[in-house]
Amino acid sequence: MAKMIDVAKLAGVSVATVSRVLMGKGKVREQTRQKVLEAIKQLNYKPNRLARNLRRLESQTVVVVIPDISNPFFTEIVLGIQEIANQHGYHVLLGNTNNDVKREIQFIEMVKEKVADGVILVTVRNPKERFLKLAQEFPIVFACEYIKGAELPMVTIDNVRSAQCVVNYLVNLGHRKIGYIGGPQQVIVSRDRLQGFIQGVIQNDIPFEPAYITEGDFGIQSGIEMATKLLQLPSPPTAIFAANDEMAIGAIKAIKNHGLSVPKDIAIVGFDNITMSTVVEPALTTISQPRRQIGQKAMELLLQLIHNPMLKREHIVLPYELVIRQSCGNPSVWSDS
Amino acid sequence: MAKMIDVAKLAGVSVATVSRVLMGKGKVREQTRQKVLEAIKQLNYKPNRLARNLRRLESQTVVVVIPDISNPFFTEIVLGIQEIANQHGYHVLLGNTNNDVKREIQFIEMVKEKVADGVILVTVRNPKERFLKLAQEFPIVFACEYIKGAELPMVTIDNVRSAQCVVNYLVNLGHRKIGYIGGPQQVIVSRDRLQGFIQGVIQNDIPFEPAYITEGDFGIQSGIEMATKLLQLPSPPTAIFAANDEMAIGAIKAIKNHGLSVPKDIAIVGFDNITMSTVVEPALTTISQPRRQIGQKAMELLLQLIHNPMLKREHIVLPYELVIRQSCGNPSVWSDS
DNA sequence: TGAATATATGTAATCGATTACATTTAAGGA
DNA sequence: TCCTTAAATGTAATCGATTACATATATTCA
């Protein structure tokens, strides 16, 4: 493989000049520049990034840590990240933790190894203190999941408000008996959505019924199980709100299995607006997060942070949207006050 | 950030010794090794990969080029790749082409830049000659898609046979009027599956009806459109085989929109067995590719190729499976002879 | 035209590891 | 004990770029 010195020789100049042409800075006579470019083309030369990056002490790479690569919810975020990254000549390494808490840290350590210049975390399962320390040391941005009450760069929606909005919507449709299928409580968005749900219930003067609150693991199967549990209650709910679309889809399946109909007998609302929610029948009413935009914003923040570690850490809250389809009946425009 | 020389000083040895401890080769007295390990721990030292890789002229990274990261079909393959990669201390860079032909080549060039040691291509849209030349130069493995009649490392299923198998299955259920929704003809698997479909039709002595053959773009919407076209034929088919699950799902939607029922009026078969095919109603009968295994095998091949560029190029063909669900009625076990 | 200044190019140090080779220290054998 | 050989450790070159600094060449203006 051709090296810079080969190019220099062929063009009859020094490596410094070749480098200047490549970097596009420093003065080079147009005529010389052409000679160099010609030599580069002739040798089909590409600079060795390892060498460049070692010298410049950067890797032009970022790591995106997600819990599950095969989950379409996360890939859309990655897409947004990649868009901005590529615009700035950065590469994106995908870190798939498979929900393994230890691997979260391993991926962050890649910054220490100079494999990456920064990290975007789309999963936050380790204890808060750990992240606070790590975020001090490395450029880290949190996307979707985050750390409560910390001055760190984070990009999320308002999970509390959005869950509350769903309750308002259901109450508005006349529901008073609303079941809830939450996510695992160790992840913050689950806690937020549960909190939003409870606030919504209370603010609408609905008697609080603990049996209506169940906890799944974000998988379809757990949606089926929890919905079944709710259906077997002496006074089952007339509407079920699931903390993500997969569980909502599971709930729909369970309800149909019980010979009931959605939305006639029971209304369903999901969360995330994944593609599948348009395919299921009835199409799912759900909260939509601006996933691509979250990814973009997170990457922009990370780039700023990499180039200016002293940057003020800010929590960016992007708008959510209630996408109304058929799973609650009465398709209609609606706006939360 | 601590460097190797800091560790060496603290441990009272030379950098060579530290490196030997780290690399685990060369003789080091147990006592010295402990001193070094102690110093490493104390300084929280991690070797700089850029430096290591530059010296060793490798990057311990591979690029996986896929056409669309948000397509769950591909992520499962990536999962298999990552599994093997991580076992061998390799990192995986995801190259998302967004179906842009030019970017395919750009990602391969990353090997020239030493950003990666090899490439796994899960999309092959450029002309054959181009790849033949590139595959000579760099370690490249093809997964799912491939190059016809070339001695290159490839991991796929038999797309012709599997499509033929679907036709046999449908004929076995009594269908004689079978419609086909193919993928874009520039991708090889589309051509293979179409060929398999036609072979199946001919071998079953079914009169060949060109109007039954349509072409979509692998998206749900195109499935809707093509199925609609088939339904408007004077003598519409009683079964439709789509070259992927998304289009099959689109077809189901279209059929329902026409007030017809699946599978009572029309049977549907898809291809790929994505998660969504279990969610749609009726659940989709489809060909399942061992995606994870394809990824694993491809990565294994690539590792071999990286460490031994003279390796014989072989085409590995993995078994497919017809997954029978409800979209053709008569749920039953069935085996192609 | 010649000195002063600006522009263009070259030389060599540097990034942080690995490793061939040199050197020191320890072990084994007579 | 001394010599030979093996084991342990150190020194310095190396990977391929970037860039500070030095030097050569061109330009400007009195």
XYZ file of C-alpha atoms (C1' of nucleotides) in Angstrom:
734
model
C 0.000 0.000 0.000
C 1.335 3.404 -0.981
C 2.507 5.628 1.834
C 2.805 9.367 2.033
C 6.505 9.231 1.332
C 5.835 7.457 -1.951
C 3.516 10.238 -2.969
C 6.101 12.816 -1.931
C 8.801 11.156 -4.012
C 6.626 10.818 -7.074
C 5.560 14.441 -6.852
C 9.107 15.560 -6.128
C 8.237 17.265 -2.853
C 8.544 16.549 0.870
C 6.019 14.713 3.002
C 5.209 17.971 4.745
C 3.919 19.421 1.510
C 1.851 16.356 0.763
C 0.337 16.551 4.204
C -0.415 20.225 3.731
C -2.268 19.487 0.522
C -4.221 16.735 2.226
C -5.111 18.781 5.273
C -5.948 21.800 3.159
C -4.088 24.175 5.445
C -0.751 25.867 5.209
C 0.349 27.617 2.002
C 0.986 25.478 -1.055
C 1.567 26.808 -4.572
C -1.278 25.822 -6.868
C 1.169 24.201 -9.262
C 2.676 22.080 -6.497
C -0.730 21.154 -5.201
C -1.644 19.830 -8.625
C 1.520 17.767 -8.820
C 0.732 16.251 -5.457
C -2.893 15.542 -6.301
C -1.755 13.918 -9.512
C 0.673 11.673 -7.635
C -2.021 10.765 -5.108
C -4.373 9.750 -7.848
C -1.716 7.834 -9.713
C -0.745 5.808 -6.647
C -4.340 5.495 -5.530
C -3.169 6.745 -2.157
C -5.291 7.053 0.976
C -3.773 8.330 4.205
C -3.465 5.858 7.037
C -5.975 6.997 9.610
C -4.278 5.202 12.452
C -1.172 7.263 11.937
C -3.058 10.481 11.488
C -5.217 9.881 14.508
C -2.325 8.856 16.683
C -0.494 12.038 15.823
C -3.572 14.183 16.373
C -4.657 12.221 19.430
C -8.192 11.715 18.218
C -9.999 8.869 16.526
C -12.800 10.606 14.649
C -15.091 7.906 15.952
C -17.931 7.844 18.446
C -19.541 4.903 20.174
C -23.298 4.564 20.435
C -24.306 2.265 23.237
C -27.732 0.676 22.885
C -29.307 -2.191 24.799
C -30.613 -4.073 21.779
C -29.624 -3.555 18.194
C -32.487 -5.609 16.811
C -35.016 -3.277 18.388
C -36.205 -0.868 15.694
C -36.788 1.821 18.264
C -33.057 2.249 18.717
C -31.953 1.942 15.129
C -33.901 5.023 14.132
C -31.966 6.980 16.748
C -28.732 5.561 15.406
C -29.761 6.759 11.974
C -30.004 10.317 13.206
C -26.662 10.018 14.915
C -25.005 8.649 11.810
C -26.398 11.409 9.682
C -24.699 14.126 11.706
C -21.587 12.063 12.341
C -20.960 11.464 8.674
C -21.501 15.115 7.907
C -18.561 15.827 10.171
C -16.355 12.991 9.002
C -16.920 10.905 12.090
C -17.417 7.157 12.205
C -20.014 5.478 14.370
C -19.259 2.328 16.323
C -22.321 0.456 17.535
C -22.113 -0.883 21.042
C -24.723 -3.528 21.694
C -24.968 -4.336 25.396
C -27.679 -6.962 25.120
C -28.920 -5.491 28.363
C -25.692 -6.465 30.082
C -24.920 -3.783 32.636
C -21.188 -4.469 32.571
C -20.860 -3.877 28.858
C -22.178 -0.348 29.252
C -18.999 0.519 31.084
C -16.801 -1.453 28.721
C -17.969 0.611 25.811
C -17.339 3.854 27.639
C -13.818 2.667 28.344
C -13.190 2.612 24.621
C -12.760 6.337 24.898
C -9.880 5.755 27.246
C -8.327 3.431 24.710
C -8.692 6.182 22.120
C -10.838 3.918 19.985
C -13.464 6.619 20.206
C -13.572 10.307 21.056
C -16.942 10.212 22.760
C -19.999 8.179 23.664
C -23.728 8.451 23.206
C -25.610 6.352 25.722
C -29.083 5.187 24.767
C -29.129 2.909 27.784
C -28.413 3.825 31.365
C -28.501 0.917 33.752
C -25.497 1.475 35.962
C -25.722 3.430 39.189
C -25.944 7.190 38.865
C -22.710 7.908 40.719
C -20.757 5.886 38.242
C -21.995 7.909 35.321
C -21.458 11.192 37.093
C -17.814 10.290 37.473
C -17.430 8.942 33.946
C -19.141 11.969 32.437
C -16.578 14.117 34.187
C -13.783 12.215 32.524
C -15.131 11.571 29.000
C -17.409 13.266 26.513
C -20.714 11.479 27.100
C -24.187 12.375 25.905
C -27.356 10.673 27.080
C -30.174 10.053 24.622
C -33.703 8.932 25.582
C -32.562 7.547 28.888
C -30.891 9.894 31.306
C -29.790 10.688 34.824
C -32.149 12.477 37.112
C -31.100 15.742 38.654
C -27.694 15.928 37.050
C -26.068 18.615 34.969
C -25.214 16.404 32.034
C -25.783 16.675 28.324
C -29.026 14.786 27.683
C -31.588 14.654 24.895
C -35.014 13.257 25.771
C -38.707 13.924 25.628
C -40.738 14.635 28.738
C -41.741 11.127 29.691
C -43.840 12.193 32.659
C -45.860 14.723 30.730
C -46.373 12.425 27.743
C -47.737 9.621 29.911
C -49.996 12.080 31.645
C -51.181 13.259 28.241
C -52.225 9.710 27.373
C -54.309 9.459 30.531
C -55.958 12.780 29.741
C -56.751 11.520 26.282
C -58.339 8.341 27.587
C -60.325 10.176 30.232
C -61.492 12.539 27.544
C -62.831 9.536 25.655
C -64.818 8.628 28.743
C -62.590 6.028 30.342
C -62.355 5.910 34.149
C -60.930 2.433 34.583
C -57.467 2.597 33.069
C -54.942 -0.221 33.376
C -51.215 0.311 33.066
C -48.465 -1.978 31.812
C -45.161 -0.415 32.792
C -41.568 -1.165 31.869
C -38.878 -2.493 34.193
C -38.471 -0.104 37.096
C -34.705 0.093 36.934
C -34.901 2.106 33.746
C -35.689 5.711 34.282
C -38.175 6.177 31.480
C -40.288 3.429 33.041
C -40.326 5.258 36.338
C -41.150 8.539 34.617
C -43.996 7.089 32.607
C -45.429 5.396 35.644
C -45.230 8.658 37.533
C -46.954 10.439 34.655
C -49.645 7.803 34.603
C -50.301 8.125 38.305
C -50.319 11.916 38.146
C -52.763 11.743 35.281
C -55.059 9.448 37.209
C -54.992 11.634 40.295
C -55.441 14.892 38.457
C -58.505 13.504 36.743
C -60.025 12.597 40.090
C -60.003 8.905 39.345
C -59.788 6.675 42.409
C -56.338 5.168 42.502
C -56.449 1.396 42.000
C -53.104 -0.364 42.580
C -54.267 -3.564 40.912
C -54.480 -1.676 37.636
C -50.721 -1.148 37.629
C -48.569 -3.968 36.285
C -44.962 -4.270 35.210
C -43.606 -5.944 32.069
C -40.199 -6.077 30.433
C -40.912 -4.206 27.186
C -41.357 -7.478 25.245
C -44.482 -8.603 23.389
C -44.832 -11.658 25.576
C -44.910 -9.664 28.785
C -47.588 -7.474 27.240
C -49.701 -10.559 26.723
C -49.157 -11.731 30.278
C -49.859 -8.431 31.970
C -52.957 -7.725 29.885
C -54.241 -11.185 30.757
C -53.712 -10.372 34.399
C -55.662 -7.141 34.041
C -58.489 -8.897 32.223
C -58.868 -11.391 35.028
C -59.489 -8.662 37.581
C -63.003 -8.638 39.106
C -63.549 -5.248 37.507
C -61.226 -5.133 34.511
C -60.169 -1.805 32.988
C -61.846 -0.392 29.885
C -58.566 0.998 28.608
C -54.951 -0.122 28.877
C -51.915 2.085 28.499
C -48.648 0.236 27.831
C -45.279 1.905 28.318
C -44.109 0.770 24.894
C -45.593 -0.452 21.639
C -44.416 -4.042 21.888
C -46.288 -4.540 25.145
C -49.313 -2.741 23.699
C -49.279 -5.142 20.768
C -49.053 -8.024 23.204
C -52.021 -6.574 25.039
C -54.054 -6.434 21.830
C -53.266 -10.077 21.186
C -54.292 -11.045 24.725
C -57.547 -9.150 24.475
C -58.408 -10.809 21.185
C -57.542 -14.189 22.671
C -60.113 -13.488 25.352
C -62.714 -13.011 22.658
C -62.903 -9.292 23.301
C -62.443 -6.535 20.769
C -60.137 -3.560 20.528
C -61.188 -0.806 20.740
C -64.872 -1.703 21.267
C -64.383 -3.494 24.582
C -61.006 -2.168 25.576
C -58.986 0.745 24.264
C -55.205 0.473 23.946
C -52.466 3.089 23.852
C -48.795 2.363 23.295
C -45.583 4.342 23.431
C -42.798 4.927 20.860
C -44.585 4.634 17.527
C -42.515 1.852 16.000
C -43.337 0.695 12.462
C -45.101 -2.366 13.774
C -47.742 -0.199 15.422
C -49.111 0.674 11.999
C -49.267 -2.971 10.985
C -51.086 -4.392 13.980
C -54.871 -4.412 13.903
C -56.280 -2.147 14.973
C -53.470 0.273 14.251
C -52.060 1.511 17.504
C -52.624 4.910 19.037
C -49.304 5.804 20.602
C -46.892 8.473 21.740
C -44.318 9.295 19.108
C -40.825 10.330 20.061
C -38.841 12.291 17.459
C -36.261 9.538 17.391
C -34.216 10.639 14.447
C -34.103 14.163 15.785
C -33.059 12.886 19.196
C -30.154 11.117 17.527
C -29.176 14.175 15.560
C -29.311 16.474 18.534
C -27.350 14.048 20.688
C -24.604 13.814 18.092
C -24.460 17.577 17.741
C -24.093 17.915 21.484
C -21.389 15.278 21.530
C -19.384 17.008 18.815
C -19.537 20.254 20.760
C -18.481 18.449 23.889
C -15.540 16.764 22.161
C -14.228 20.031 20.843
C -14.942 21.988 23.965
C -14.919 19.826 27.102
C -15.752 22.850 29.215
C -19.113 23.194 27.499
C -22.082 23.830 29.713
C -24.040 20.611 30.159
C -27.652 21.051 29.166
C -30.707 18.831 29.142
C -32.549 19.214 25.849
C -36.221 18.249 25.929
C -37.783 17.611 22.540
C -41.536 17.570 21.868
C -43.510 14.304 21.813
C -46.705 13.755 19.881
C -49.798 11.657 20.459
C -50.440 9.768 17.232
C -54.102 8.836 17.104
C -54.952 5.702 15.136
C -57.684 3.131 15.643
C -56.900 1.349 18.897
C -59.036 3.696 20.973
C -61.847 4.110 18.507
C -63.231 7.570 17.739
C -60.371 8.643 15.515
C -60.240 12.379 16.065
C -57.992 15.323 16.437
C -57.246 16.075 20.036
C -54.943 18.391 21.907
C -53.886 18.229 25.505
C -54.435 21.498 27.282
C -4.158 10.033 30.665
C -1.493 7.638 31.858
C 0.864 6.295 29.225
C 2.867 3.127 29.163
C 5.993 4.962 30.213
C 4.239 6.138 33.372
C 3.399 2.570 34.221
C 6.981 1.545 33.513
C 8.369 4.232 35.803
C 5.996 3.416 38.629
C 6.795 -0.270 38.381
C 10.517 0.437 38.049
C 10.861 -1.413 34.751
C 11.156 -0.553 31.063
C 8.287 -0.073 28.653
C 9.282 -3.278 26.905
C 8.517 -5.234 30.038
C 5.187 -3.526 30.494
C 4.291 -4.317 26.927
C 5.299 -7.912 27.412
C 3.023 -8.218 30.393
C 0.179 -6.655 28.433
C 0.679 -8.784 25.353
C 1.135 -11.898 27.420
C 4.116 -13.057 25.411
C 7.825 -13.006 26.045
C 9.266 -14.111 29.378
C 8.544 -12.032 32.434
C 9.324 -13.027 36.001
C 6.131 -13.549 37.995
C 7.268 -11.029 40.579
C 7.859 -8.368 37.924
C 4.557 -9.112 36.272
C 2.799 -8.461 39.556
C 4.600 -5.162 40.018
C 3.523 -4.103 36.555
C -0.070 -5.191 37.009
C -0.147 -3.315 40.272
C 1.119 -0.146 38.598
C -1.429 -0.531 35.799
C -4.237 -0.809 38.254
C -2.991 2.077 40.328
C -2.775 4.406 37.330
C -5.963 3.028 35.824
C -4.002 2.542 32.642
C -5.417 1.387 29.304
C -3.160 1.037 26.287
C -3.747 3.454 23.438
C -5.183 1.346 20.666
C -4.233 3.808 17.968
C -0.594 3.423 18.847
C -0.810 -0.325 19.175
C -2.690 -0.716 15.930
C -0.393 1.599 14.036
C 2.606 -0.374 15.159
C 0.941 -3.688 14.333
C -0.602 -2.388 11.127
C -4.062 -3.601 11.961
C -7.147 -1.967 13.395
C -9.002 -4.838 15.016
C -12.135 -3.500 13.424
C -14.406 -4.710 10.646
C -17.017 -2.814 8.691
C -20.448 -4.265 8.061
C -22.117 -2.630 5.094
C -25.903 -2.848 5.063
C -28.439 -1.004 2.930
C -30.762 0.001 5.736
C -30.012 -0.100 9.429
C -33.625 0.350 10.452
C -34.607 -2.852 8.690
C -34.810 -5.601 11.322
C -33.814 -8.194 8.767
C -30.293 -6.828 8.712
C -29.825 -6.119 12.376
C -30.197 -9.772 13.252
C -27.318 -10.544 10.903
C -25.280 -7.806 12.516
C -25.983 -9.416 15.858
C -24.407 -12.664 14.709
C -21.421 -10.793 13.350
C -20.930 -8.886 16.566
C -21.089 -12.008 18.627
C -18.137 -13.587 16.850
C -16.292 -10.286 16.470
C -16.380 -9.553 20.162
C -15.222 -13.052 20.974
C -12.082 -12.248 19.030
C -11.576 -8.730 20.334
C -12.748 -7.086 17.155
C -14.903 -4.003 16.893
C -17.749 -3.686 14.429
C -18.356 -0.506 12.483
C -21.787 -0.234 10.923
C -21.879 1.141 7.429
C -25.335 2.255 6.433
C -25.551 2.942 2.704
C -29.197 3.996 2.642
C -29.269 2.187 -0.687
C -26.718 4.598 -2.085
C -24.523 2.646 -4.480
C -21.563 4.997 -4.052
C -21.393 4.528 -0.326
C -20.861 0.812 -0.736
C -17.471 1.552 -2.213
C -16.704 4.272 0.299
C -17.058 1.836 3.139
C -14.807 -0.692 1.470
C -12.196 2.009 1.086
C -12.051 2.267 4.857
C -9.905 -0.806 4.707
C -7.411 1.098 2.644
C -7.389 3.815 5.274
C -6.700 1.146 7.886
C -9.849 2.103 9.723
C -10.872 -1.511 9.308
C -9.160 -4.800 8.570
C -11.997 -6.245 6.522
C -15.534 -5.848 5.275
C -18.738 -7.836 5.363
C -21.117 -6.805 2.613
C -24.812 -7.411 3.178
C -25.608 -5.355 0.114
C -24.175 -5.751 -3.366
C -25.385 -3.155 -5.827
C -22.246 -2.193 -7.700
C -21.196 -3.957 -10.883
C -19.694 -7.392 -10.487
C -16.317 -6.487 -11.988
C -15.809 -3.838 -9.383
C -16.241 -6.286 -6.543
C -14.071 -8.900 -8.148
C -11.256 -6.384 -8.201
C -11.886 -5.105 -4.681
C -12.135 -8.607 -3.286
C -8.705 -9.256 -4.700
C -7.321 -6.310 -2.806
C -9.145 -6.467 0.536
C -10.621 -9.087 2.840
C -14.287 -9.028 1.871
C -17.054 -11.474 2.736
C -20.513 -11.410 1.189
C -23.526 -12.238 3.339
C -27.054 -12.858 2.020
C -26.356 -11.051 -1.213
C -23.558 -12.284 -3.399
C -21.858 -12.374 -6.766
C -22.893 -15.028 -9.214
C -20.295 -17.373 -10.582
C -17.380 -15.987 -8.622
C -14.911 -17.635 -6.318
C -15.475 -15.372 -3.382
C -16.218 -15.960 0.280
C -19.996 -15.795 0.537
C -22.609 -16.951 3.049
C -26.170 -17.292 1.799
C -29.120 -19.604 1.582
C -30.283 -21.099 -1.699
C -32.716 -18.444 -2.832
C -33.773 -20.309 -5.952
C -34.567 -23.519 -4.152
C -36.368 -21.805 -1.309
C -38.664 -19.910 -3.676
C -39.326 -23.112 -5.547
C -40.170 -24.757 -2.249
C -42.823 -22.139 -1.573
C -44.460 -22.813 -4.936
C -44.446 -26.534 -4.228
C -46.067 -25.877 -0.881
C -48.809 -23.754 -2.413
C -49.442 -26.246 -5.197
C -49.624 -28.929 -2.577
C -52.407 -26.956 -0.915
C -54.259 -27.009 -4.203
C -53.346 -23.634 -5.648
C -52.822 -23.334 -9.412
C -53.134 -19.579 -9.806
C -50.181 -18.132 -7.935
C -49.245 -14.483 -8.079
C -45.736 -13.204 -7.373
C -44.507 -9.932 -5.929
C -40.777 -9.747 -6.537
C -38.059 -7.437 -5.282
C -36.078 -4.965 -7.362
C -34.331 -6.838 -10.145
C -30.949 -5.237 -9.643
C -30.480 -7.169 -6.414
C -29.439 -10.719 -6.937
C -31.693 -12.362 -4.377
C -34.667 -10.875 -6.203
C -33.536 -12.428 -9.445
C -32.905 -15.767 -7.738
C -36.272 -15.861 -6.044
C -38.048 -14.958 -9.257
C -36.161 -17.709 -11.021
C -37.122 -20.160 -8.288
C -40.738 -19.067 -8.559
C -40.810 -19.597 -12.311
C -39.056 -22.949 -12.043
C -41.576 -24.004 -9.435
C -44.472 -22.991 -11.650
C -43.106 -24.824 -14.661
C -42.164 -27.958 -12.790
C -45.667 -28.190 -11.423
C -47.091 -28.009 -14.940
C -48.868 -24.771 -14.266
C -49.402 -22.609 -17.358
C -47.051 -19.657 -17.136
C -48.969 -16.406 -16.739
C -46.764 -13.288 -17.030
C -49.433 -11.014 -15.584
C -49.068 -12.859 -12.286
C -45.542 -11.589 -11.923
C -45.094 -8.118 -10.436
C -42.159 -6.203 -9.025
C -42.068 -4.159 -5.819
C -39.267 -2.506 -3.850
C -39.365 -4.574 -0.624
C -41.454 -1.906 1.167
C -44.917 -2.426 2.675
C -46.431 0.187 0.393
C -45.245 -1.547 -2.758
C -46.748 -4.779 -1.443
C -50.096 -3.039 -1.201
C -49.801 -1.665 -4.698
C -48.723 -4.871 -6.388
C -51.318 -6.979 -4.599
C -53.970 -4.503 -5.682
C -52.769 -4.884 -9.245
C -53.010 -8.659 -8.986
C -56.510 -8.467 -7.515
C -57.723 -6.362 -10.416
C -56.732 -9.000 -12.931
C -59.636 -10.637 -14.808
C -58.727 -13.920 -13.193
C -56.924 -13.005 -9.959
C -54.612 -15.501 -8.254
C -55.720 -17.602 -5.292
C -52.317 -17.334 -3.658
C -49.626 -14.652 -3.593
C -45.977 -15.203 -2.862
C -44.032 -12.072 -1.937
C -40.245 -11.969 -2.052
C -40.090 -10.494 1.436
C -42.282 -10.184 4.521
C -42.886 -6.447 4.285
C -44.444 -6.815 0.858
C -46.391 -9.835 2.046
C -47.774 -7.768 4.899
C -48.683 -5.060 2.417
C -50.442 -7.686 0.341
C -52.480 -8.825 3.332
C -53.541 -5.243 3.955
C -54.544 -4.785 0.319
C -56.574 -7.982 0.291
C -58.420 -6.992 3.427
C -59.085 -3.570 1.950
C -60.755 -5.318 -0.947
C -63.095 -7.003 1.465
C -61.447 -10.382 0.932
C -60.032 -12.664 3.572
C -56.619 -14.223 4.118
C -56.259 -17.163 3.843
C -59.848 -18.063 2.955
C -59.920 -16.166 -0.336
C -56.240 -15.742 -0.962
C -53.234 -17.410 0.623
C -50.071 -15.421 1.298
C -46.453 -16.451 1.743
C -43.617 -14.112 2.622
C -39.869 -14.381 2.852
C -37.394 -13.647 5.697
C -39.427 -14.292 8.828
C -39.061 -10.907 10.490
C -40.677 -10.351 13.881
C -43.512 -8.431 12.342
C -44.663 -11.530 10.490
C -45.809 -13.041 13.793
C -47.748 -9.917 14.688
C -49.714 -9.429 11.493
C -53.072 -11.194 11.194
C -53.130 -13.820 10.042
C -49.592 -14.645 11.106
C -47.449 -15.019 8.042
C -46.219 -18.266 6.553
C -42.743 -17.473 5.348
C -39.257 -18.673 4.510
C -36.879 -18.262 7.399
C -33.223 -17.534 6.813
C -30.832 -18.414 9.654
C -29.844 -14.789 9.903
C -27.829 -14.870 13.059
C -25.967 -17.906 11.845
C -25.296 -16.216 8.517
C -23.741 -13.335 10.414
C -21.657 -15.636 12.571
C -20.396 -17.658 9.657
C -19.580 -14.549 7.638
C -17.551 -13.123 10.500
C -15.706 -16.391 10.964
C -14.836 -16.441 7.291
C -13.685 -12.844 7.445
C -11.408 -13.508 10.395
C -9.823 -16.388 8.538
C -9.417 -14.227 5.480
C -7.787 -11.414 7.450
C -5.247 -13.724 8.984
C -4.653 -15.704 5.839
C -5.332 -13.707 2.682
C -4.429 -16.701 0.544
C -7.387 -18.631 1.914
C -9.461 -20.514 -0.575
C -12.663 -18.574 -1.297
C -15.714 -20.670 -0.653
C -19.437 -20.138 -0.977
C -21.229 -21.409 2.111
C -24.892 -22.263 1.634
C -26.913 -22.511 4.842
C -30.297 -24.210 5.141
C -33.546 -22.261 4.909
C -36.813 -23.294 6.516
C -40.460 -22.874 5.582
C -42.220 -21.573 8.675
C -45.883 -22.456 8.428
C -48.298 -20.136 10.202
C -51.840 -19.101 9.383
C -51.659 -17.096 6.174
C -52.242 -20.140 3.947
C -54.792 -21.861 6.132
C -54.445 -25.571 6.879
C -51.652 -25.208 9.421
C -49.747 -28.422 8.964
C -46.358 -29.969 8.894
C -44.979 -30.217 5.425
C -41.724 -31.164 3.846
C -40.490 -30.465 0.364
C -39.289 -33.566 -1.358
C 18.742 46.822 -7.652
C 18.716 45.364 -2.919
C 16.734 44.965 1.552
C 12.599 43.641 3.812
C 8.881 40.872 3.900
C 5.787 37.293 2.464
C 5.283 32.850 0.550
C 6.575 28.150 -0.239
C 8.911 24.137 0.978
C 11.895 21.055 3.718
C 13.847 18.768 8.095
C 13.090 16.461 11.992
C 10.470 15.757 16.343
C 6.407 13.732 17.747
C 2.129 10.800 18.875
C 2.272 5.862 22.139
C 2.620 1.675 21.542
C 5.412 -3.090 19.802
C 9.418 -5.745 19.064
C 14.177 -6.984 17.122
C 18.265 -6.977 19.106
C 21.539 -6.032 22.903
C 22.610 -6.601 27.485
C 22.327 -8.086 32.107
C 21.172 -11.527 35.504
C 20.274 -16.201 37.015
C 20.711 -21.222 36.639
C 23.026 -25.451 35.568
C 26.979 -28.500 34.907
C 31.742 -30.050 35.394
C 34.283 -21.959 41.458
C 34.025 -20.877 36.697
C 32.054 -21.325 32.256
C 28.121 -22.122 29.405
C 23.533 -21.478 28.517
C 18.924 -19.901 29.504
C 15.951 -16.427 31.319
C 14.817 -11.658 32.197
C 15.072 -7.081 31.128
C 16.499 -2.900 28.633
C 17.558 0.143 24.434
C 16.217 1.966 20.452
C 14.034 1.468 15.833
C 9.665 1.397 13.953
C 4.653 2.052 12.337
C 2.810 6.527 8.980
C 1.109 10.358 9.503
C 1.157 15.832 11.389
C 3.346 20.022 12.478
C 6.778 23.314 14.825
C 10.547 25.304 13.272
C 14.195 26.184 9.858
C 15.340 27.409 5.363
C 14.835 28.597 0.591
C 12.467 31.158 -2.882
C 9.461 34.796 -4.564
C 7.488 39.387 -4.159
C 7.202 44.181 -2.897
C 8.688 48.718 -2.498
C 12.037 52.376 -1.727
